[in-house]
XYZ file of C-alpha atoms in Angstrom:
81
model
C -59.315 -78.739 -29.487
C -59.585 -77.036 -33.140
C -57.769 -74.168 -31.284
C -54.634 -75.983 -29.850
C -54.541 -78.284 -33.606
C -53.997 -74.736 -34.941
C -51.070 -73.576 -32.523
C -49.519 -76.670 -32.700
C -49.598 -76.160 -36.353
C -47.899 -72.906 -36.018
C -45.392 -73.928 -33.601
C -44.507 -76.170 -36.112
C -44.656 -74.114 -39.525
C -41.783 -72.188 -36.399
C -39.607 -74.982 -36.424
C -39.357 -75.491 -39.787
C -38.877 -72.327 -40.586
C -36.545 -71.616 -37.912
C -34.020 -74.934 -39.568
C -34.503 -73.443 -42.932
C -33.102 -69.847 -41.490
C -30.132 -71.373 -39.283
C -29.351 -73.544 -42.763
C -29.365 -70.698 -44.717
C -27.536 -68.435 -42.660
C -24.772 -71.140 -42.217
C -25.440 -71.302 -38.866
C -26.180 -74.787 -38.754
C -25.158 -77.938 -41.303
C -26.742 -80.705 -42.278
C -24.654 -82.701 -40.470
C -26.428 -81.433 -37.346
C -29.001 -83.408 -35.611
C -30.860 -80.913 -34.235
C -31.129 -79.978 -37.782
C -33.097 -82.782 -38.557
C -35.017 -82.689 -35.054
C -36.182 -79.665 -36.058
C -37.662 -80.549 -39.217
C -39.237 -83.925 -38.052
C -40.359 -82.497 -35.121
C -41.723 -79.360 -36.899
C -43.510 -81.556 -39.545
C -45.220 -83.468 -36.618
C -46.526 -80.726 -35.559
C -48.198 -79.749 -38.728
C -49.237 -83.190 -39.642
C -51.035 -83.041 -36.349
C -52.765 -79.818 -37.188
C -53.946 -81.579 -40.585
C -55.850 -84.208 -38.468
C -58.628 -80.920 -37.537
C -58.441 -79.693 -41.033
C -57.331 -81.830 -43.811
C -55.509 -81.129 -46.855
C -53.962 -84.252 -48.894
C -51.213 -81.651 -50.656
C -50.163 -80.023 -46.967
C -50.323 -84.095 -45.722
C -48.059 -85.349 -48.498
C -44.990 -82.981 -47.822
C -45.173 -83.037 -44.354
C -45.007 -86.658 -44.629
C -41.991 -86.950 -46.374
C -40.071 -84.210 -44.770
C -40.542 -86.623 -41.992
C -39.104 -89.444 -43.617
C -36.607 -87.023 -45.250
C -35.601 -86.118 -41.945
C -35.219 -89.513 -40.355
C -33.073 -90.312 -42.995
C -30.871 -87.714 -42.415
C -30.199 -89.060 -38.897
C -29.872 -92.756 -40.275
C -27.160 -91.390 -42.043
C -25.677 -89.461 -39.170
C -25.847 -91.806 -37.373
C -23.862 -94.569 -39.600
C -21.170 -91.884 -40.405
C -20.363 -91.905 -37.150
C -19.965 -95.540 -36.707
């Protein structure tokens, strides 16, 4: 299981990554969901790699980039209502 915490960790540390590149590129916006997706989901991941090995700092950040994220489609969401 320690083995598939640790690629799921990866996968994730890929997503994230991966939304920082397309951001930085201007290849996506911040006004895309799949944008935010990205980051929540890729946080997940991670966070679920911390439950194997633990690390309060690595916890803390992933946390809120998931609450970051949400609240980026909260507000997508109401901008286009």
């Amino acid at each position: 299981m320690h083995f598939i915490a640790q690629g799921a960790g990866l996968v994730g540390a890929a997503f994230v990554l991966c939304a920082y590149f397309m951001i930085s590129q201007k290849k996506w916006s911040e006004g895309q969901v799949r944008y935010h997706l990205f980051n929540i989901l890729g946080a997940g991941l991670i966070l679920f790699s911390l439950t194997f090995d633990f690390n309060i700092a690595a916890f803390v950040i992933q946390v809120f980039w998931i609450v970051i994220g949400f609240l980026g489609l909260y507000r997508l969401k109401n901008k286009e209502s």
